[in-house]
């Protein structure tokens, strides 16, 4: 039986095929997944939050089971606001684990009713992060097949490579 809704939070600056893979797999467990773009004060973003939301919508072809939203502040507060209980996160390497473990534990401490589900990255995407995608594009390398086509196009425009 599918559960109703889960929140998939992150920076998504920009969305990659690694994110999409986790999102699509999440939709096999939940009727709806809310992709929640965090206003992150620590990370300097390349795309505005509005652009990131639009790129996600285009990347999922406006799938009606994918809701796209942004949030400020604590994830636990956002999860409460949208009446969700589960949060989805992707795991790549051991380096992700430490941070994710800390965040999931802290969030559970803040809200006992919330649970974080982790999905392992797929073999084709384990090396993809938004950061490396931006770096490679900036210096003229190809990210074909690693991000949706619309993202590839927008990245080239950003770095004036097209
Ligand atoms: P954050 O800024 O919170 O790390 P990201 O946008 O980088 O957010 O990623 C959101 C989530 O997607 C995180 O749980 C991250 O581990 C996961 N993720 C990112 N890239 C991949 C990938 N290639 N494979 C699996 N999970 C990924």
PDB file of C-alpha atoms and ligand atoms in Angstrom:
ATOM      1  CA  UNK A   1       0.000   0.000   0.000  1.00  0.00           C
ATOM      2  CA  UNK A   2       1.288   3.424  -0.930  1.00  0.00           C
ATOM      3  CA  UNK A   3       1.490   6.162   1.677  1.00  0.00           C
ATOM      4  CA  UNK A   4       0.042   9.559   0.883  1.00  0.00           C
ATOM      5  CA  UNK A   5       2.830  12.059   0.835  1.00  0.00           C
ATOM      6  CA  UNK A   6       6.537  12.498   1.450  1.00  0.00           C
ATOM      7  CA  UNK A   7       8.805  15.512   1.381  1.00  0.00           C
ATOM      8  CA  UNK A   8      12.036  15.371  -0.630  1.00  0.00           C
ATOM      9  CA  UNK A   9      14.041  18.394   0.545  1.00  0.00           C
ATOM     10  CA  UNK A  10      17.294  19.762  -0.813  1.00  0.00           C
ATOM     11  CA  UNK A  11      19.020  22.602  -2.585  1.00  0.00           C
ATOM     12  CA  UNK A  12      18.449  21.250  -6.105  1.00  0.00           C
ATOM     13  CA  UNK A  13      20.849  23.845  -7.513  1.00  0.00           C
ATOM     14  CA  UNK A  14      20.180  22.495 -10.126  1.00  0.00           C
ATOM     15  CA  UNK A  15      18.247  19.218 -10.199  1.00  0.00           C
ATOM     16  CA  UNK A  16      20.294  16.296 -11.563  1.00  0.00           C
ATOM     17  CA  UNK A  17      19.460  12.827 -12.824  1.00  0.00           C
ATOM     18  CA  UNK A  18      20.608  11.543  -9.422  1.00  0.00           C
ATOM     19  CA  UNK A  19      17.870  13.609  -7.739  1.00  0.00           C
ATOM     20  CA  UNK A  20      15.342  12.507 -10.365  1.00  0.00           C
ATOM     21  CA  UNK A  21      16.151   8.856  -9.793  1.00  0.00           C
ATOM     22  CA  UNK A  22      15.480   9.169  -6.052  1.00  0.00           C
ATOM     23  CA  UNK A  23      12.311  11.159  -6.748  1.00  0.00           C
ATOM     24  CA  UNK A  24      10.891   8.590  -9.183  1.00  0.00           C
ATOM     25  CA  UNK A  25      11.671   5.763  -6.819  1.00  0.00           C
ATOM     26  CA  UNK A  26       9.978   7.751  -4.059  1.00  0.00           C
ATOM     27  CA  UNK A  27       6.837   7.906  -6.177  1.00  0.00           C
ATOM     28  CA  UNK A  28       6.666   4.123  -6.058  1.00  0.00           C
ATOM     29  CA  UNK A  29       6.205   4.375  -2.297  1.00  0.00           C
ATOM     30  CA  UNK A  30       4.141   7.539  -2.029  1.00  0.00           C
ATOM     31  CA  UNK A  31       1.167   8.910  -3.989  1.00  0.00           C
ATOM     32  CA  UNK A  32       2.695  12.359  -3.975  1.00  0.00           C
ATOM     33  CA  UNK A  33       6.185  13.650  -3.341  1.00  0.00           C
ATOM     34  CA  UNK A  34       6.774  17.272  -2.497  1.00  0.00           C
ATOM     35  CA  UNK A  35      10.145  18.419  -3.775  1.00  0.00           C
ATOM     36  CA  UNK A  36      10.962  21.161  -1.296  1.00  0.00           C
ATOM     37  CA  UNK A  37      13.689  23.578  -2.306  1.00  0.00           C
ATOM     38  CA  UNK A  38      15.450  24.978   0.725  1.00  0.00           C
ATOM     39  CA  UNK A  39      16.545  28.589   0.885  1.00  0.00           C
ATOM     40  CA  UNK A  40      20.023  27.728   2.096  1.00  0.00           C
ATOM     41  CA  UNK A  41      21.888  30.606   3.646  1.00  0.00           C
ATOM     42  CA  UNK A  42      25.211  28.791   3.748  1.00  0.00           C
ATOM     43  CA  UNK A  43      25.396  27.632   0.153  1.00  0.00           C
ATOM     44  CA  UNK A  44      25.858  30.243  -2.533  1.00  0.00           C
ATOM     45  CA  UNK A  45      23.371  29.283  -5.200  1.00  0.00           C
ATOM     46  CA  UNK A  46      23.806  29.491  -8.961  1.00  0.00           C
ATOM     47  CA  UNK A  47      20.072  29.431  -9.729  1.00  0.00           C
ATOM     48  CA  UNK A  48      17.388  31.444  -7.972  1.00  0.00           C
ATOM     49  CA  UNK A  49      14.814  29.462  -6.035  1.00  0.00           C
ATOM     50  CA  UNK A  50      12.201  30.340  -8.696  1.00  0.00           C
ATOM     51  CA  UNK A  51      14.466  29.011 -11.460  1.00  0.00           C
ATOM     52  CA  UNK A  52      15.140  25.831  -9.484  1.00  0.00           C
ATOM     53  CA  UNK A  53      11.406  25.235  -9.004  1.00  0.00           C
ATOM     54  CA  UNK A  54      10.770  25.782 -12.701  1.00  0.00           C
ATOM     55  CA  UNK A  55      13.600  23.436 -13.723  1.00  0.00           C
ATOM     56  CA  UNK A  56      12.210  20.717 -11.453  1.00  0.00           C
ATOM     57  CA  UNK A  57       8.743  21.100 -12.972  1.00  0.00           C
ATOM     58  CA  UNK A  58      10.157  20.836 -16.466  1.00  0.00           C
ATOM     59  CA  UNK A  59      12.413  17.922 -15.564  1.00  0.00           C
ATOM     60  CA  UNK A  60       9.429  15.883 -14.307  1.00  0.00           C
ATOM     61  CA  UNK A  61       7.306  17.049 -17.221  1.00  0.00           C
ATOM     62  CA  UNK A  62       4.795  18.669 -14.869  1.00  0.00           C
ATOM     63  CA  UNK A  63       3.954  15.270 -13.325  1.00  0.00           C
ATOM     64  CA  UNK A  64       0.869  15.864 -11.192  1.00  0.00           C
ATOM     65  CA  UNK A  65       2.169  13.599  -8.437  1.00  0.00           C
ATOM     66  CA  UNK A  66       5.213  15.775  -7.969  1.00  0.00           C
ATOM     67  CA  UNK A  67       4.503  18.936  -6.026  1.00  0.00           C
ATOM     68  CA  UNK A  68       7.167  21.580  -6.110  1.00  0.00           C
ATOM     69  CA  UNK A  69       7.590  24.056  -3.303  1.00  0.00           C
ATOM     70  CA  UNK A  70      10.201  26.031  -1.388  1.00  0.00           C
ATOM     71  CA  UNK A  71      10.721  26.550   2.304  1.00  0.00           C
ATOM     72  CA  UNK A  72      12.634  28.680   4.709  1.00  0.00           C
ATOM     73  CA  UNK A  73      13.717  27.672   8.194  1.00  0.00           C
ATOM     74  CA  UNK A  74      13.480  24.285   9.827  1.00  0.00           C
ATOM     75  CA  UNK A  75      12.550  21.240   7.788  1.00  0.00           C
ATOM     76  CA  UNK A  76      10.516  19.844  10.719  1.00  0.00           C
ATOM     77  CA  UNK A  77       8.305  22.934  10.664  1.00  0.00           C
ATOM     78  CA  UNK A  78       7.762  22.624   6.934  1.00  0.00           C
ATOM     79  CA  UNK A  79       6.947  18.913   7.242  1.00  0.00           C
ATOM     80  CA  UNK A  80       4.362  19.717   9.917  1.00  0.00           C
ATOM     81  CA  UNK A  81       2.892  22.497   7.817  1.00  0.00           C
ATOM     82  CA  UNK A  82       2.207  20.191   4.881  1.00  0.00           C
ATOM     83  CA  UNK A  83       0.933  17.409   7.160  1.00  0.00           C
ATOM     84  CA  UNK A  84       3.597  14.953   6.097  1.00  0.00           C
ATOM     85  CA  UNK A  85       5.387  12.399   8.200  1.00  0.00           C
ATOM     86  CA  UNK A  86       8.111  11.057   5.922  1.00  0.00           C
ATOM     87  CA  UNK A  87      11.133  12.740   4.443  1.00  0.00           C
ATOM     88  CA  UNK A  88      13.120  11.157   1.615  1.00  0.00           C
ATOM     89  CA  UNK A  89      16.849  11.639   1.248  1.00  0.00           C
ATOM     90  CA  UNK A  90      19.353  10.063  -1.115  1.00  0.00           C
ATOM     91  CA  UNK A  91      22.634   8.549  -0.007  1.00  0.00           C
ATOM     92  CA  UNK A  92      25.703   8.456  -2.173  1.00  0.00           C
ATOM     93  CA  UNK A  93      28.899   7.729  -0.303  1.00  0.00           C
ATOM     94  CA  UNK A  94      29.994   7.377   3.286  1.00  0.00           C
ATOM     95  CA  UNK A  95      30.628  11.105   3.246  1.00  0.00           C
ATOM     96  CA  UNK A  96      26.878  11.703   2.872  1.00  0.00           C
ATOM     97  CA  UNK A  97      26.130   9.322   5.700  1.00  0.00           C
ATOM     98  CA  UNK A  98      27.631  11.309   8.540  1.00  0.00           C
ATOM     99  CA  UNK A  99      25.796  14.527   7.689  1.00  0.00           C
ATOM    100  CA  UNK A 100      22.533  12.753   6.897  1.00  0.00           C
ATOM    101  CA  UNK A 101      22.669  10.705  10.093  1.00  0.00           C
ATOM    102  CA  UNK A 102      23.154  13.869  12.121  1.00  0.00           C
ATOM    103  CA  UNK A 103      20.327  15.703  10.359  1.00  0.00           C
ATOM    104  CA  UNK A 104      17.882  12.795  10.586  1.00  0.00           C
ATOM    105  CA  UNK A 105      18.650  12.338  14.289  1.00  0.00           C
ATOM    106  CA  UNK A 106      18.310  16.051  15.003  1.00  0.00           C
ATOM    107  CA  UNK A 107      15.027  16.225  13.092  1.00  0.00           C
ATOM    108  CA  UNK A 108      13.673  13.246  14.954  1.00  0.00           C
ATOM    109  CA  UNK A 109      14.682  14.886  18.191  1.00  0.00           C
ATOM    110  CA  UNK A 110      12.726  17.978  17.168  1.00  0.00           C
ATOM    111  CA  UNK A 111       9.703  16.025  15.960  1.00  0.00           C
ATOM    112  CA  UNK A 112       9.253  12.419  17.098  1.00  0.00           C
ATOM    113  CA  UNK A 113       6.512  11.928  14.525  1.00  0.00           C
ATOM    114  CA  UNK A 114       8.819  12.536  11.588  1.00  0.00           C
ATOM    115  CA  UNK A 115      10.918   9.861   9.938  1.00  0.00           C
ATOM    116  CA  UNK A 116      13.608  10.065   7.280  1.00  0.00           C
ATOM    117  CA  UNK A 117      13.824   7.365   4.620  1.00  0.00           C
ATOM    118  CA  UNK A 118      17.100   6.879   2.808  1.00  0.00           C
ATOM    119  CA  UNK A 119      17.485   5.516  -0.659  1.00  0.00           C
ATOM    120  CA  UNK A 120      20.812   4.400  -2.015  1.00  0.00           C
ATOM    121  CA  UNK A 121      21.948   6.110  -5.174  1.00  0.00           C
ATOM    122  CA  UNK A 122      21.819   4.082  -8.399  1.00  0.00           C
ATOM    123  CA  UNK A 123      25.067   2.815  -9.903  1.00  0.00           C
ATOM    124  CA  UNK A 124      24.813   5.290 -12.787  1.00  0.00           C
ATOM    125  CA  UNK A 125      24.456   8.323 -10.551  1.00  0.00           C
ATOM    126  CA  UNK A 126      26.572   7.807  -7.451  1.00  0.00           C
ATOM    127  CA  UNK A 127      29.184  10.335  -8.588  1.00  0.00           C
ATOM    128  CA  UNK A 128      26.755  13.117  -9.462  1.00  0.00           C
ATOM    129  CA  UNK A 129      26.265  16.162  -7.273  1.00  0.00           C
ATOM    130  CA  UNK A 130      24.913  19.575  -8.231  1.00  0.00           C
ATOM    131  CA  UNK A 131      28.288  21.003  -7.247  1.00  0.00           C
ATOM    132  CA  UNK A 132      30.386  18.845  -9.588  1.00  0.00           C
ATOM    133  CA  UNK A 133      27.853  19.355 -12.379  1.00  0.00           C
ATOM    134  CA  UNK A 134      28.307  23.137 -12.054  1.00  0.00           C
ATOM    135  CA  UNK A 135      32.090  22.890 -11.903  1.00  0.00           C
ATOM    136  CA  UNK A 136      32.363  20.635 -14.935  1.00  0.00           C
ATOM    137  CA  UNK A 137      30.034  22.830 -17.001  1.00  0.00           C
ATOM    138  CA  UNK A 138      31.797  26.005 -15.981  1.00  0.00           C
ATOM    139  CA  UNK A 139      35.039  24.697 -17.400  1.00  0.00           C
ATOM    140  CA  UNK A 140      33.479  23.441 -20.618  1.00  0.00           C
ATOM    141  CA  UNK A 141      33.063  19.742 -19.808  1.00  0.00           C
ATOM    142  CA  UNK A 142      30.015  17.765 -20.879  1.00  0.00           C
ATOM    143  CA  UNK A 143      27.329  16.735 -18.387  1.00  0.00           C
ATOM    144  CA  UNK A 144      25.147  15.071 -21.009  1.00  0.00           C
ATOM    145  CA  UNK A 145      23.119  12.225 -19.538  1.00  0.00           C
ATOM    146  CA  UNK A 146      23.805  13.372 -15.994  1.00  0.00           C
ATOM    147  CA  UNK A 147      21.199  16.122 -15.850  1.00  0.00           C
ATOM    148  CA  UNK A 148      17.876  16.696 -17.660  1.00  0.00           C
ATOM    149  CA  UNK A 149      18.360  18.350 -21.083  1.00  0.00           C
ATOM    150  CA  UNK A 150      16.700  21.570 -19.950  1.00  0.00           C
ATOM    151  CA  UNK A 151      19.194  21.818 -17.082  1.00  0.00           C
ATOM    152  CA  UNK A 152      22.112  21.222 -19.425  1.00  0.00           C
ATOM    153  CA  UNK A 153      20.848  24.050 -21.638  1.00  0.00           C
ATOM    154  CA  UNK A 154      20.296  26.450 -18.741  1.00  0.00           C
ATOM    155  CA  UNK A 155      23.723  25.689 -17.290  1.00  0.00           C
ATOM    156  CA  UNK A 156      25.403  26.499 -20.597  1.00  0.00           C
ATOM    157  CA  UNK A 157      23.470  29.768 -20.762  1.00  0.00           C
ATOM    158  CA  UNK A 158      24.548  30.650 -17.224  1.00  0.00           C
ATOM    159  CA  UNK A 159      28.172  30.134 -18.061  1.00  0.00           C
ATOM    160  CA  UNK A 160      27.686  31.694 -21.510  1.00  0.00           C
ATOM    161  CA  UNK A 161      28.866  28.578 -23.281  1.00  0.00           C
ATOM    162  CA  UNK A 162      26.033  28.325 -25.798  1.00  0.00           C
TER     163      UNK A 162
HETATM  164  P1  LIG B   1      21.448  19.333   0.122  1.00  0.00           P
HETATM  165  O1  LIG B   1      21.871  20.698  -0.254  1.00  0.00           O
HETATM  166  O2  LIG B   1      20.435  19.255   1.205  1.00  0.00           O
HETATM  167  O3  LIG B   1      22.545  18.308   0.249  1.00  0.00           O
HETATM  168  P2  LIG B   1      20.986  18.412  -2.541  1.00  0.00           P
HETATM  169  O4  LIG B   1      20.162  19.196  -3.502  1.00  0.00           O
HETATM  170  O5  LIG B   1      22.419  18.378  -2.792  1.00  0.00           O
HETATM  171  O6  LIG B   1      20.603  18.893  -1.112  1.00  0.00           O
HETATM  172  O7  LIG B   1      20.434  16.913  -2.486  1.00  0.00           O
HETATM  173  C1  LIG B   1      19.157  16.605  -1.996  1.00  0.00           C
HETATM  174  C2  LIG B   1      19.142  15.140  -1.629  1.00  0.00           C
HETATM  175  O8  LIG B   1      19.380  14.353  -2.789  1.00  0.00           O
HETATM  176  C3  LIG B   1      20.197  14.736  -0.618  1.00  0.00           C
HETATM  177  O9  LIG B   1      19.654  13.734   0.216  1.00  0.00           O
HETATM  178  C4  LIG B   1      21.301  14.171  -1.462  1.00  0.00           C
HETATM  179  O10 LIG B   1      22.069  13.220  -0.755  1.00  0.00           O
HETATM  180  C5  LIG B   1      20.479  13.505  -2.555  1.00  0.00           C
HETATM  181  N1  LIG B   1      21.255  13.347  -3.776  1.00  0.00           N
HETATM  182  C6  LIG B   1      21.914  14.298  -4.470  1.00  0.00           C
HETATM  183  N2  LIG B   1      22.542  13.774  -5.540  1.00  0.00           N
HETATM  184  C7  LIG B   1      22.275  12.434  -5.514  1.00  0.00           C
HETATM  185  C8  LIG B   1      22.652  11.318  -6.334  1.00  0.00           C
HETATM  186  N3  LIG B   1      23.471  11.486  -7.377  1.00  0.00           N
HETATM  187  N4  LIG B   1      22.199  10.083  -5.987  1.00  0.00           N
HETATM  188  C9  LIG B   1      21.403   9.942  -4.911  1.00  0.00           C
HETATM  189  N5  LIG B   1      21.028  10.938  -4.090  1.00  0.00           N
HETATM  190  C10 LIG B   1      21.457  12.164  -4.386  1.00  0.00           C
END
